[in-house]
Amino acid sequence: MSFDNHIATLKYAFPKTIPILAGFMFLGISYGIYMNSLGFGPAYAILMSIFIFAGSMEFVAGSLLLGPFSPLSAFFLTLMINARHLFYGIAMLDKFKGSGRKKPYLIYGMCDESFVINSTTDVPSYINKGWFMFYVTFLNQIYWVGGTTLGSLFSSAISFNTDGLEFVMVALFVVIFLDQWMKERYHVSSVIGITASVLCLVLFGPDNFIIPAMILILLALSSIKKILEKREVIS
Amino acid sequence: MSVTQQILIIVVVVAGTMITRFLPFLIFSRDKETPQYIKYLGYVLPPAVFGLLVVYALRNVSFTSFESFLPELLAVGLIVILHYWKKNMLISIAGGTLCYMILIQFVF
């Protein structure tokens, strides 16, 4: 791909990531400040943002570092908190095909937000899909690591009232859901996703509902496979 | 915890995270044809996952009193209206976020 093509792809990818820029700068700075408040130097926050690159898990990891040394429980806690990535992988199996050497990075950097953009964007034919997904993932990681760096280095200097800015992530997910809703012919899967999650949230509480919700979604979608195929909802 | 122990915990967290991201791709490698059932899941899962993410993002909203979830309710409502009206992602996200910030900083 030529230099001009890279610029064109970057120009197409950047606007899609602007909400993430806002959200990750804010959350990243918060994470830097949080780690600083726990007594960890900037190197911890920055390296963890680069290598873990999973927002909520990084906050949890910060508190794990202050507790008793227990790698096994840290491992299983990580698997549970990040289990939703398994669904992202299954959904992206086909989309990542043919992305060549970029594929390991696309998988490594697949946070919630990169998954959401990469799975919903219909890239026009003049843009290379693999490179588009690469730039989305890479930009998002730059925002996150950049925010973390700023937060851990300049935590005392930030003074304007940012209360509520974290809502930008909620807004992003709501908009993605609405976009999907407006474009789909049948709302079965969307309705299953919301219903199963709300049900499990009520039953299991905010800290434990994701895995039961995932299992319930899997069961529900599997049980209606035959019906959906008969009605030709899926090709 | 010593620094070595801290590094070990971080390595374990990185490994756990990467397992959840890489596992589907390792199981269903490109050499073999992806099973029909997994293809079906890959097709129908995203809308359900977006629903899960909305609930996940709002999981800590408290429903103890009407005021405790009113800012979220109004902001999400505004996002829905903006999005059906303008169909522009940035307007909807910026509008909803600003509305939420104003509500929790000045109203509630």
Coordinates of C-alpha atoms in Angstrom, one line a residue:
Chain A
M1 CA 0.0 0.0 0.0
S2 CA 1.3 3.4 -0.9
F3 CA 1.9 6.3 1.4
D4 CA -1.1 8.2 0.0
N5 CA -3.3 5.1 0.6
H6 CA -2.1 5.0 4.2
I7 CA -3.0 8.7 4.6
A8 CA -6.4 8.2 3.1
T9 CA -7.1 5.2 5.4
L10 CA -6.0 7.2 8.4
K11 CA -8.2 10.1 7.4
Y12 CA -11.2 7.7 7.1
A13 CA -10.4 6.0 10.4
F14 CA -9.7 9.0 12.6
P15 CA -13.3 10.5 12.7
K16 CA -14.7 7.2 13.7
T17 CA -12.4 7.2 16.8
I18 CA -13.1 10.8 18.0
P19 CA -15.6 9.6 20.7
I20 CA -13.0 7.2 21.9
L21 CA -10.4 10.0 21.9
A22 CA -12.6 11.9 24.3
G23 CA -13.5 8.8 26.4
F24 CA -10.0 7.3 26.6
M25 CA -8.3 10.6 27.4
F26 CA -10.6 11.0 30.3
L27 CA -10.6 7.4 31.5
G28 CA -6.8 7.1 30.8
I29 CA -6.0 10.3 32.8
S30 CA -8.3 8.9 35.6
Y31 CA -6.4 5.7 35.6
G32 CA -3.1 7.5 35.8
I33 CA -4.3 9.5 38.7
Y34 CA -5.8 6.4 40.4
M35 CA -2.5 4.5 40.1
N36 CA -0.6 7.5 41.4
S37 CA -3.0 7.7 44.4
L38 CA -2.3 4.0 45.1
G39 CA 1.4 4.9 45.3
F40 CA 2.6 3.5 42.0
G41 CA 5.1 5.5 39.8
P42 CA 4.2 6.4 36.2
A43 CA 6.1 3.4 34.8
Y44 CA 3.4 1.0 36.3
A45 CA 0.4 2.8 34.9
I46 CA 2.0 3.3 31.5
L47 CA 3.4 -0.3 31.1
M48 CA 0.1 -1.8 32.3
S49 CA -1.8 0.3 29.8
I50 CA 0.4 -0.8 26.9
F51 CA 0.5 -4.5 27.8
I52 CA -2.9 -5.2 29.4
F53 CA -4.8 -2.7 27.4
A54 CA -8.2 -3.5 28.9
G55 CA -9.5 -0.6 30.9
S56 CA -11.6 -2.1 33.6
M57 CA -9.1 -4.9 34.2
E58 CA -6.3 -2.3 34.7
F59 CA -8.2 -0.6 37.5
V60 CA -8.7 -4.0 39.2
A61 CA -5.0 -5.0 38.6
G62 CA -4.0 -1.8 40.5
S63 CA -5.9 -3.0 43.6
L64 CA -4.6 -6.6 43.1
L65 CA -1.0 -5.3 43.4
L66 CA -1.8 -3.9 46.9
G67 CA -3.4 -7.2 48.1
P68 CA -1.7 -10.5 49.1
F69 CA 0.4 -12.2 46.4
S70 CA -2.0 -14.7 44.7
P71 CA -1.2 -15.2 41.0
L72 CA -3.8 -18.0 40.5
S73 CA -6.7 -15.9 41.8
A74 CA -5.5 -12.9 39.7
F75 CA -5.5 -15.2 36.7
F76 CA -9.0 -16.5 37.1
L77 CA -10.3 -13.0 38.0
T78 CA -8.8 -11.7 34.8
L79 CA -10.5 -14.5 32.7
M80 CA -13.8 -13.7 34.3
I81 CA -13.7 -10.0 33.8
N82 CA -12.5 -10.3 30.2
A83 CA -14.6 -13.3 29.2
R84 CA -16.6 -11.0 26.8
H85 CA -13.6 -10.8 24.5
L86 CA -14.3 -14.5 23.6
F87 CA -17.5 -13.3 21.9
Y88 CA -15.7 -10.5 20.1
G89 CA -13.2 -13.1 18.7
I90 CA -16.0 -15.3 17.5
A91 CA -17.7 -12.4 15.8
M92 CA -14.4 -11.2 14.2
L93 CA -13.1 -14.6 12.9
D94 CA -14.1 -13.8 9.4
K95 CA -13.5 -10.1 9.4
F96 CA -9.8 -10.6 10.5
K97 CA -9.2 -13.1 7.8
G98 CA -6.8 -11.8 5.2
S99 CA -5.4 -9.1 7.4
G100 CA -2.0 -10.8 7.2
R101 CA 0.8 -9.7 9.6
K102 CA -1.5 -7.2 11.2
K103 CA -3.8 -9.9 12.5
P104 CA -1.9 -10.6 15.8
Y105 CA -2.0 -6.9 16.7
L106 CA -5.7 -6.6 15.7
I107 CA -6.5 -9.4 18.2
Y108 CA -4.1 -8.2 20.9
G109 CA -5.6 -4.6 20.7
M110 CA -9.2 -5.7 20.6
C111 CA -10.7 -3.7 23.4
D112 CA -14.5 -3.1 23.7
E113 CA -14.3 0.1 21.7
S114 CA -12.0 -1.2 18.8
F115 CA -14.3 -4.2 18.5
V116 CA -17.4 -2.0 18.3
I117 CA -15.9 0.2 15.5
N118 CA -14.3 -2.6 13.6
S119 CA -17.3 -4.8 13.6
T120 CA -19.9 -2.1 12.7
T121 CA -18.0 0.0 10.0
D122 CA -18.8 -0.8 6.4
V123 CA -15.5 0.2 4.8
P124 CA -15.8 1.7 1.3
S125 CA -14.0 -0.2 -1.5
Y126 CA -11.2 2.4 -1.9
I127 CA -10.1 1.8 1.7
N128 CA -8.1 -1.3 2.7
K129 CA -10.2 -3.0 5.4
G130 CA -7.2 -4.6 7.2
W131 CA -5.4 -1.3 7.5
F132 CA -8.5 0.5 8.5
M133 CA -9.0 -1.9 11.4
F134 CA -5.3 -1.6 12.3
Y135 CA -5.5 2.2 12.5
V136 CA -8.6 2.2 14.5
T137 CA -7.0 -0.2 17.0
F138 CA -3.7 1.7 17.0
L139 CA -5.3 5.1 17.5
N140 CA -7.4 3.8 20.3
Q141 CA -4.4 2.4 22.1
I142 CA -2.5 5.7 21.6
Y143 CA -5.4 7.6 23.2
W144 CA -5.5 5.2 26.1
V145 CA -1.7 5.0 26.8
G146 CA -1.5 8.8 26.1
G147 CA -4.2 9.5 28.7
T148 CA -2.6 7.2 31.2
T149 CA 0.7 8.9 30.8
L150 CA -0.7 12.4 31.2
G151 CA -2.7 11.3 34.3
S152 CA 0.2 9.6 36.0
L153 CA 2.7 12.5 35.3
F154 CA 0.5 15.5 35.9
S155 CA -2.2 14.3 38.3
S156 CA -2.0 17.3 40.5
A157 CA -2.3 19.8 37.7
I158 CA -5.7 18.8 36.5
S159 CA -8.3 21.1 38.0
F160 CA -11.3 21.7 35.8
N161 CA -14.5 19.9 36.7
T162 CA -14.7 16.7 34.6
D163 CA -17.5 15.1 36.7
G164 CA -19.7 13.1 34.3
L165 CA -17.3 13.0 31.4
E166 CA -17.0 9.2 31.9
F167 CA -20.6 9.0 30.5
V168 CA -19.1 9.4 27.0
M169 CA -18.4 5.6 27.0
V170 CA -22.1 4.9 27.9
A171 CA -23.1 7.2 25.2
L172 CA -20.9 5.4 22.6
F173 CA -22.4 2.0 23.5
V174 CA -25.9 3.3 23.4
V175 CA -25.4 4.9 20.0
I176 CA -23.8 1.7 18.6
F177 CA -26.8 -0.3 19.9
L178 CA -29.2 2.2 18.3
D179 CA -27.3 2.2 15.0
Q180 CA -27.5 -1.6 14.9
W181 CA -31.2 -1.4 15.9
M182 CA -32.1 1.0 13.1
K183 CA -30.3 -1.0 10.5
E184 CA -31.5 -4.5 11.4
R185 CA -34.7 -6.1 10.0
Y186 CA -35.3 -8.4 13.0
H187 CA -34.4 -7.3 16.5
V188 CA -34.2 -10.8 18.0
S189 CA -30.5 -10.7 18.9
S190 CA -30.6 -7.1 20.2
V191 CA -33.6 -7.9 22.4
I192 CA -31.9 -11.1 23.7
G193 CA -28.8 -9.2 24.5
I194 CA -30.6 -6.5 26.6
T195 CA -33.1 -8.9 28.3
A196 CA -30.5 -11.5 29.3
S197 CA -28.1 -8.8 30.6
V198 CA -30.7 -7.0 32.6
L199 CA -32.1 -10.3 34.0
C200 CA -28.6 -11.4 35.1
L201 CA -27.7 -7.9 36.5
V202 CA -30.8 -8.1 38.7
L203 CA -30.1 -11.7 39.8
F204 CA -26.3 -11.6 40.2
G205 CA -25.4 -7.9 40.8
P206 CA -23.1 -5.6 38.9
D207 CA -19.9 -7.5 39.8
N208 CA -20.9 -11.0 38.7
F209 CA -23.5 -10.7 36.0
I210 CA -21.4 -10.8 32.8
I211 CA -20.6 -14.6 32.7
P212 CA -24.2 -15.7 33.4
A213 CA -25.4 -13.1 30.9
M214 CA -23.0 -14.5 28.3
I215 CA -24.2 -18.1 28.9
L216 CA -27.8 -17.0 28.8
I217 CA -27.2 -15.2 25.5
L218 CA -25.5 -18.3 24.0
L219 CA -28.3 -20.6 25.1
A220 CA -31.0 -18.2 23.7
L221 CA -29.3 -17.7 20.4
S222 CA -28.6 -21.4 20.0
S223 CA -32.1 -22.4 20.8
I224 CA -33.6 -20.1 18.1
K225 CA -31.0 -21.1 15.4
K226 CA -33.4 -23.4 13.5
I227 CA -36.2 -20.8 13.6
L228 CA -34.0 -18.0 12.3
E229 CA -32.7 -20.2 9.5
K230 CA -36.2 -21.3 8.5
R231 CA -37.3 -17.7 8.3
E232 CA -34.2 -16.8 6.4
V233 CA -33.2 -14.1 8.9
I234 CA -29.7 -15.3 8.2
S235 CA -28.4 -16.3 4.8
Chain B
M1 CA 4.6 -7.6 47.6
S2 CA 8.1 -7.4 46.2
V3 CA 8.7 -5.8 42.8
T4 CA 9.2 -9.3 41.3
Q5 CA 5.9 -10.5 42.7
Q6 CA 4.2 -7.4 41.3
I7 CA 5.7 -8.0 37.9
L8 CA 4.5 -11.6 38.1
I9 CA 0.9 -10.5 38.9
I10 CA 1.0 -8.0 35.9
V11 CA 2.3 -10.8 33.6
V12 CA -0.5 -13.1 34.8
V13 CA -3.1 -10.4 34.1
V14 CA -1.7 -9.8 30.7
A15 CA -1.7 -13.6 29.9
G16 CA -5.3 -13.9 31.1
T17 CA -6.4 -11.0 29.0
M18 CA -4.6 -12.3 25.9
I19 CA -6.1 -15.8 26.3
T20 CA -9.6 -14.3 26.2
R21 CA -8.7 -12.3 23.0
F22 CA -6.7 -15.0 21.1
L23 CA -8.5 -18.2 22.1
P24 CA -11.3 -18.1 19.4
F25 CA -8.6 -17.5 16.7
L26 CA -6.4 -20.3 18.0
I27 CA -9.3 -22.8 18.1
F28 CA -10.7 -21.9 14.7
S29 CA -7.6 -21.4 12.7
R30 CA -7.8 -20.4 9.1
D31 CA -6.7 -23.9 7.7
K32 CA -9.9 -25.5 8.7
E33 CA -13.4 -24.5 7.7
T34 CA -15.1 -22.7 10.6
P35 CA -18.0 -24.9 11.9
Q36 CA -21.5 -23.8 10.8
Y37 CA -22.6 -23.2 14.4
I38 CA -19.7 -20.9 15.1
K39 CA -20.3 -19.0 11.9
Y40 CA -23.9 -18.6 13.0
L41 CA -22.8 -17.3 16.3
G42 CA -20.4 -14.9 14.7
Y43 CA -23.3 -13.5 12.7
V44 CA -25.9 -13.2 15.4
L45 CA -23.7 -12.4 18.4
P46 CA -22.8 -8.7 17.7
P47 CA -26.3 -7.2 18.3
A48 CA -26.6 -9.1 21.6
V49 CA -23.1 -8.1 22.6
F50 CA -23.9 -4.4 22.0
G51 CA -26.9 -4.9 24.3
L52 CA -24.7 -6.5 26.9
L53 CA -22.3 -3.6 26.6
V54 CA -25.0 -1.0 27.2
V55 CA -26.1 -2.8 30.3
Y56 CA -22.5 -3.3 31.4
A57 CA -21.8 0.5 31.0
L58 CA -24.9 1.3 33.1
R59 CA -24.4 -1.5 35.6
N60 CA -23.7 0.7 38.6
V61 CA -26.7 3.0 38.2
S62 CA -28.7 2.9 41.4
F63 CA -32.5 2.4 41.3
T64 CA -33.0 3.2 45.0
S65 CA -34.8 6.5 44.2
F66 CA -36.1 8.3 41.1
E67 CA -33.5 11.0 41.4
S68 CA -30.7 8.5 41.5
F69 CA -31.1 7.3 37.9
L70 CA -32.8 10.4 36.4
P71 CA -29.6 11.9 35.0
E72 CA -28.8 8.6 33.2
L73 CA -32.4 8.3 32.0
L74 CA -32.6 11.8 30.6
A75 CA -29.2 11.6 28.9
V76 CA -29.9 8.2 27.3
G77 CA -33.4 9.6 26.2
L78 CA -31.7 12.6 24.6
I79 CA -29.3 10.3 22.8
V80 CA -32.1 8.3 21.4
I81 CA -34.0 11.4 20.2
L82 CA -30.8 13.0 18.7
H83 CA -29.8 9.8 17.0
Y84 CA -33.2 9.2 15.3
W85 CA -33.3 12.8 14.4
K86 CA -29.8 13.6 13.1
K87 CA -28.4 10.1 12.6
N88 CA -24.9 11.5 13.4
M89 CA -22.9 9.5 15.9
L90 CA -20.8 12.4 17.1
I91 CA -23.8 14.7 17.7
S92 CA -25.6 12.0 19.7
I93 CA -22.6 11.1 21.8
A94 CA -21.5 14.7 22.5
G95 CA -25.1 15.8 23.2
G96 CA -25.8 13.0 25.6
T97 CA -22.5 13.4 27.4
L98 CA -22.8 17.2 27.8
C99 CA -26.4 16.8 29.0
Y100 CA -25.2 14.2 31.6
M101 CA -22.4 16.5 32.8
I102 CA -24.6 19.5 33.2
L103 CA -27.2 17.5 35.0
I104 CA -24.9 16.0 37.6
Q105 CA -22.8 19.1 38.0
F106 CA -25.5 21.7 38.3
V107 CA -28.9 20.1 38.7
F108 CA -28.6 17.0 40.9

